[in-house]
mmCIF file of C-alpha atoms in Angstrom:
data_model
loop_
_atom_site.group_PDB
_atom_site.id
_atom_site.type_symbol
_atom_site.label_atom_id
_atom_site.label_comp_id
_atom_site.label_asym_id
_atom_site.label_seq_id
_atom_site.Cartn_x
_atom_site.Cartn_y
_atom_site.Cartn_z
ATOM 1 C CA MET E 31 65.609 -45.543 45.587
ATOM 2 C CA ALA E 32 63.618 -42.386 45.037
ATOM 3 C CA SER E 33 61.663 -43.958 42.184
ATOM 4 C CA ARG E 34 60.886 -46.994 44.334
ATOM 5 C CA TYR E 35 58.939 -44.888 46.807
ATOM 6 C CA GLU E 36 57.655 -42.222 44.376
ATOM 7 C CA SER E 37 54.072 -43.430 44.638
ATOM 8 C CA ASP E 38 54.167 -42.868 48.388
ATOM 9 C CA MET E 39 55.469 -39.308 48.167
ATOM 10 C CA THR E 40 53.426 -36.237 48.907
ATOM 11 C CA ARG E 41 52.641 -33.837 46.078
ATOM 12 C CA LYS E 42 55.295 -31.425 47.342
ATOM 13 C CA GLU E 43 57.906 -34.189 47.414
ATOM 14 C CA LYS E 44 57.000 -35.280 43.891
ATOM 15 C CA MET E 45 57.404 -31.728 42.617
ATOM 16 C CA GLN E 46 60.806 -31.500 44.271
ATOM 17 C CA LEU E 47 61.828 -34.757 42.641
ATOM 18 C CA GLU E 48 60.740 -33.463 39.227
ATOM 19 C CA LYS E 49 62.824 -30.322 39.745
ATOM 20 C CA GLU E 50 65.852 -32.419 40.593
ATOM 21 C CA LYS E 51 65.408 -34.552 37.456
ATOM 22 C CA LEU E 52 65.029 -31.510 35.230
ATOM 23 C CA SER E 53 68.000 -29.720 36.770
ATOM 24 C CA LYS E 54 70.300 -32.481 35.533
ATOM 25 C CA MET E 55 69.084 -32.260 31.922
ATOM 26 C CA ASN E 56 70.071 -29.966 29.066
ATOM 27 C CA PHE E 57 67.458 -27.944 27.178
ATOM 28 C CA LYS E 58 66.664 -30.603 24.542
ATOM 29 C CA GLU E 59 66.420 -33.329 27.170
ATOM 30 C CA LYS E 60 64.040 -31.186 29.218
ATOM 31 C CA LEU E 61 61.767 -30.656 26.197
ATOM 32 C CA ALA E 62 61.788 -34.371 25.370
ATOM 33 C CA TYR E 63 61.054 -35.284 28.992
ATOM 34 C CA ILE E 64 58.210 -32.800 29.348
ATOM 35 C CA TRP E 65 56.683 -33.939 26.036
ATOM 36 C CA GLU E 66 56.986 -37.630 26.940
ATOM 37 C CA TYR E 67 55.415 -37.389 30.387
ATOM 38 C CA TYR E 68 53.093 -34.391 30.088
ATOM 39 C CA LYS E 69 51.779 -34.456 26.505
ATOM 40 C CA ALA E 70 48.343 -35.623 27.686
ATOM 41 C CA VAL E 71 48.184 -32.659 30.040
ATOM 42 C CA ILE E 72 49.405 -30.300 27.288
ATOM 43 C CA PHE E 73 46.756 -31.568 24.849
ATOM 44 C CA GLY E 74 44.150 -31.259 27.594
ATOM 45 C CA ILE E 75 45.078 -27.627 28.236
ATOM 46 C CA ILE E 76 44.990 -26.856 24.490
ATOM 47 C CA ALA E 77 41.560 -28.514 24.202
ATOM 48 C CA VAL E 78 40.195 -26.511 27.139
ATOM 49 C CA ILE E 79 41.547 -23.247 25.682
ATOM 50 C CA PHE E 80 40.005 -24.112 22.282
ATOM 51 C CA ILE E 81 36.617 -24.930 23.821
ATOM 52 C CA ILE E 82 36.596 -21.752 25.910
ATOM 53 C CA GLY E 83 37.612 -19.679 22.872
ATOM 54 C CA THR E 84 34.868 -21.264 20.773
ATOM 55 C CA ILE E 85 32.221 -20.594 23.427
ATOM 56 C CA VAL E 86 33.354 -16.972 23.794
ATOM 57 C CA ASN E 87 33.262 -16.470 19.986
ATOM 58 C CA ILE E 88 29.796 -17.993 19.692
ATOM 59 C CA HIS E 89 28.521 -15.826 22.534
ATOM 60 C CA GLU E 90 30.088 -12.689 21.049
ATOM 61 C CA ASN E 91 28.836 -13.388 17.500
ATOM 62 C CA ALA E 92 25.322 -13.952 18.831
ATOM 63 C CA LYS E 93 25.221 -10.292 19.853
ATOM 64 C CA TYR E 94 25.432 -9.060 16.247
ATOM 65 C CA TYR E 95 22.218 -8.289 14.391
ATOM 66 C CA ASP E 96 21.292 -7.134 10.895
ATOM 67 C CA LEU E 97 20.032 -3.633 10.312
ATOM 68 C CA VAL E 98 19.017 -4.896 6.903
ATOM 69 C CA SER E 99 19.791 -8.080 5.019
ATOM 70 C CA ILE E 100 20.177 -7.604 1.267
ATOM 71 C CA ALA E 101 20.208 -10.330 -1.387
ATOM 72 C CA VAL E 102 21.687 -9.492 -4.783
ATOM 73 C CA VAL E 103 20.808 -11.655 -7.780
ATOM 74 C CA ASP E 104 23.512 -12.314 -10.410
ATOM 75 C CA TYR E 105 26.216 -10.228 -8.772
ATOM 76 C CA ALA E 106 28.397 -8.594 -11.407
ATOM 77 C CA GLY E 107 31.497 -7.759 -9.384
ATOM 78 C CA LEU E 108 34.485 -9.702 -8.167
ATOM 79 C CA GLN E 109 35.427 -7.466 -5.259
ATOM 80 C CA ASP E 110 34.652 -7.957 -1.590
ATOM 81 C CA VAL E 111 31.373 -6.263 -0.658
ATOM 82 C CA SER E 112 32.506 -5.517 2.922
ATOM 83 C CA PRO E 113 33.236 -1.816 2.175
ATOM 84 C CA ILE E 114 29.692 -1.405 0.822
ATOM 85 C CA GLU E 115 28.287 -3.105 3.919
ATOM 86 C CA GLU E 116 30.306 -0.748 6.128
ATOM 87 C CA ASP E 117 29.119 2.326 4.202
ATOM 88 C CA LEU E 118 25.502 1.231 4.529
ATOM 89 C CA LYS E 119 25.926 0.461 8.224
ATOM 90 C CA GLU E 120 27.235 3.985 8.772
ATOM 91 C CA ALA E 121 24.357 5.480 6.781
ATOM 92 C CA LEU E 122 21.571 3.413 8.361
ATOM 93 C CA GLY E 123 22.886 2.607 11.813
ATOM 94 C CA THR E 124 22.823 4.163 15.259
ATOM 95 C CA GLY E 125 26.465 3.533 16.123
ATOM 96 C CA ASP E 126 25.835 0.349 18.099
ATOM 97 C CA LYS E 127 28.947 -1.810 17.618
ATOM 98 C CA TYR E 128 26.826 -4.928 17.149
ATOM 99 C CA GLU E 129 24.889 -3.553 14.183
ATOM 100 C CA LYS E 130 25.713 -4.892 10.730
ATOM 101 C CA VAL E 131 24.457 -4.842 7.172
ATOM 102 C CA SER E 132 24.604 -8.116 5.251
ATOM 103 C CA ILE E 133 24.837 -8.351 1.468
ATOM 104 C CA ASP E 134 24.497 -11.871 0.064
ATOM 105 C CA THR E 135 25.716 -12.093 -3.539
ATOM 106 C CA SER E 136 25.470 -15.880 -3.880
ATOM 107 C CA TYR E 137 22.165 -15.956 -5.803
ATOM 108 C CA SER E 138 22.843 -16.871 -9.422
ATOM 109 C CA PHE E 139 19.650 -17.224 -11.445
ATOM 110 C CA GLY E 140 20.704 -16.245 -14.956
ATOM 111 C CA GLU E 141 18.330 -15.058 -17.669
ATOM 112 C CA ASN E 142 16.196 -18.199 -17.712
ATOM 113 C CA LEU E 143 14.926 -19.283 -14.302
ATOM 114 C CA GLU E 144 14.002 -22.693 -15.664
ATOM 115 C CA ASN E 145 17.724 -23.404 -15.893
ATOM 116 C CA ALA E 146 18.610 -21.818 -12.555
ATOM 117 C CA ASP E 147 20.714 -23.789 -10.096
ATOM 118 C CA TYR E 148 18.496 -25.976 -7.893
ATOM 119 C CA ASN E 149 20.477 -25.199 -4.727
ATOM 120 C CA THR E 150 20.104 -21.473 -5.371
ATOM 121 C CA LEU E 151 16.330 -21.822 -5.730
ATOM 122 C CA MET E 152 16.082 -23.875 -2.532
ATOM 123 C CA LYS E 153 18.275 -21.446 -0.586
ATOM 124 C CA PHE E 154 16.257 -18.484 -1.833
ATOM 125 C CA THR E 155 12.985 -20.019 -0.641
ATOM 126 C CA ALA E 156 14.452 -21.146 2.685
ATOM 127 C CA VAL E 157 16.025 -17.782 3.491
ATOM 128 C CA ILE E 158 12.757 -15.938 2.819
ATOM 129 C CA ALA E 159 10.791 -18.462 4.871
ATOM 130 C CA ALA E 160 13.227 -17.926 7.760
ATOM 131 C CA GLN E 161 12.710 -14.127 7.508
ATOM 132 C CA SER E 162 16.440 -13.715 6.906
ATOM 133 C CA MET E 163 16.067 -11.534 3.803
ATOM 134 C CA ASP E 164 14.733 -7.990 3.893
ATOM 135 C CA VAL E 165 15.604 -6.541 0.500
ATOM 136 C CA LEU E 166 16.007 -8.283 -2.846
ATOM 137 C CA ILE E 167 17.851 -6.639 -5.724
ATOM 138 C CA CYS E 168 17.052 -8.539 -8.882
ATOM 139 C CA SER E 169 16.481 -8.674 -12.618
ATOM 140 C CA GLN E 170 13.181 -8.368 -14.471
ATOM 141 C CA ALA E 171 12.961 -12.164 -14.887
ATOM 142 C CA VAL E 172 13.386 -12.882 -11.166
ATOM 143 C CA TYR E 173 10.961 -10.127 -10.209
ATOM 144 C CA ASP E 174 8.312 -11.358 -12.657
ATOM 145 C CA ASN E 175 8.663 -14.929 -11.405
ATOM 146 C CA TYR E 176 8.220 -14.175 -7.701
ATOM 147 C CA SER E 177 5.957 -11.114 -7.749
ATOM 148 C CA LYS E 178 3.057 -13.177 -9.044
ATOM 149 C CA ASP E 179 3.181 -15.164 -5.795
ATOM 150 C CA ASP E 180 3.075 -12.016 -3.635
ATOM 151 C CA TYR E 181 6.630 -12.274 -2.346
ATOM 152 C CA PHE E 182 7.071 -8.496 -2.219
ATOM 153 C CA LEU E 183 5.691 -5.645 -0.143
ATOM 154 C CA ASP E 184 3.671 -2.750 -1.575
ATOM 155 C CA LEU E 185 6.298 0.011 -1.415
ATOM 156 C CA SER E 186 3.673 2.750 -1.208
ATOM 157 C CA THR E 187 2.921 1.563 2.341
ATOM 158 C CA LEU E 188 6.445 2.514 3.438
ATOM 159 C CA PHE E 189 6.305 6.214 2.553
ATOM 160 C CA ASP E 190 4.002 9.171 2.812
ATOM 161 C CA GLU E 191 2.228 10.475 -0.293
ATOM 162 C CA ALA E 192 4.780 13.203 -1.021
ATOM 163 C CA THR E 193 7.732 10.803 -0.832
ATOM 164 C CA CYS E 194 5.978 8.266 -3.037
ATOM 165 C CA GLU E 195 5.433 10.966 -5.636
ATOM 166 C CA LYS E 196 9.097 11.998 -5.364
ATOM 167 C CA TYR E 197 10.311 8.441 -5.974
ATOM 168 C CA GLY E 198 7.680 7.641 -8.588
ATOM 169 C CA ILE E 199 6.002 5.006 -6.427
ATOM 170 C CA LYS E 200 2.303 4.366 -6.952
ATOM 171 C CA ALA E 201 -0.104 2.342 -4.809
ATOM 172 C CA GLY E 202 0.448 -1.353 -5.495
ATOM 173 C CA ASP E 203 4.048 -0.957 -6.729
ATOM 174 C CA THR E 204 6.218 -3.746 -5.330
ATOM 175 C CA CYS E 205 9.490 -2.781 -6.982
ATOM 176 C CA LEU E 206 11.623 0.264 -7.632
ATOM 177 C CA ASP E 207 13.982 0.528 -10.600
ATOM 178 C CA ILE E 208 17.326 1.589 -9.104
ATOM 179 C CA SER E 209 19.414 1.029 -12.257
ATOM 180 C CA LYS E 210 20.231 4.690 -12.803
ATOM 181 C CA LEU E 211 20.550 5.885 -9.220
ATOM 182 C CA LYS E 212 24.019 7.389 -8.711
ATOM 183 C CA LYS E 213 24.664 5.761 -5.383
ATOM 184 C CA TYR E 214 23.615 2.336 -6.621
ATOM 185 C CA GLN E 215 25.735 2.576 -9.763
ATOM 186 C CA ASP E 216 28.748 3.488 -7.624
ATOM 187 C CA MET E 217 28.319 0.220 -5.726
ATOM 188 C CA GLY E 218 28.773 -1.810 -8.924
ATOM 189 C CA LEU E 219 26.690 -4.714 -7.672
ATOM 190 C CA THR E 220 24.832 -5.376 -10.938
ATOM 191 C CA TYR E 221 24.949 -4.200 -14.533
ATOM 192 C CA TYR E 222 21.655 -5.473 -15.927
ATOM 193 C CA GLU E 223 18.731 -3.133 -16.571
ATOM 194 C CA PRO E 224 16.155 -2.747 -15.311
ATOM 195 C CA CYS E 225 17.451 -3.562 -11.850
ATOM 196 C CA TYR E 226 14.709 -3.782 -9.271
ATOM 197 C CA LEU E 227 14.804 -3.257 -5.532
ATOM 198 C CA THR E 228 12.040 -5.039 -3.670
ATOM 199 C CA VAL E 229 11.229 -5.433 0.015
ATOM 200 C CA VAL E 230 10.326 -8.987 0.972
ATOM 201 C CA VAL E 231 6.787 -9.204 2.305
ATOM 202 C CA ASN E 232 7.791 -10.824 5.633
ATOM 203 C CA SER E 233 10.808 -8.585 6.258
ATOM 204 C CA LYS E 234 11.585 -7.946 9.930
ATOM 205 C CA ASN E 235 13.408 -4.693 9.149
ATOM 206 C CA THR E 236 11.062 -2.662 6.972
ATOM 207 C CA ASP E 237 12.093 0.586 8.699
ATOM 208 C CA ASN E 238 15.702 0.082 7.645
ATOM 209 C CA ALA E 239 14.637 -1.113 4.195
ATOM 210 C CA THR E 240 12.861 2.245 3.897
ATOM 211 C CA LYS E 241 16.023 4.064 5.020
ATOM 212 C CA LEU E 242 18.003 2.107 2.414
ATOM 213 C CA ILE E 243 15.699 3.320 -0.376
ATOM 214 C CA GLU E 244 15.971 6.897 0.900
ATOM 215 C CA TYR E 245 19.757 6.585 1.011
ATOM 216 C CA LEU E 246 19.952 5.286 -2.564
ATOM 217 C CA GLU E 247 17.608 8.003 -3.829
ATOM 218 C CA GLU E 248 19.544 10.754 -2.029
ATOM 219 C CA ASP E 249 21.763 11.808 -4.959
ATOM 220 C CA GLY E 250 19.200 11.173 -7.682
ATOM 221 C CA VAL E 251 19.889 9.578 -11.045
ATOM 222 C CA ASN E 252 22.669 9.706 -13.615
ATOM 223 C CA GLU E 253 21.290 11.271 -16.747
#
């Protein structure tokens, strides 16, 4: 009889009826019953939780910003570069929890740029155009190819005269050979020589690019 008038019951009466039904069932029957009659609600709750979690993650991730974004051409290592990023963040940062240093090792050009992967070339151009690259670490071939089109900043504009002399930077120099710097060798990012560090001409973080050069030069060269 109860089911005959269920549609006319108040919400409180319906809840009481559900309790009575469940009280007569064993554990497995309760699970089957709940799944059969409430799976739409369960999926709805899961979907809402997922959407809220996604929104929160997007909002939180949007707070992070690059101190400096570094691109490495023809990465030589197999290890995760996260420890290097953390070391650089500690050296260059202010302690803000949303600061980060990004090292992108996906650029594979090889010795002959004419045979370089098309997607790599397109990504390289797009990332620079979007001002998402501050520092490029590259081989002689890559430097020669892009320096003729004025992709790189005159490094002498980043330092005073005494510092330029210390680092061997002359007016008009757009690259610095970091091959033999102790700190850079310890990173193990590349093995080719010469290995050039350049600052992209439209970099948004030239101050931190300058700090990066100072950090790498700190311990001098391996003789």
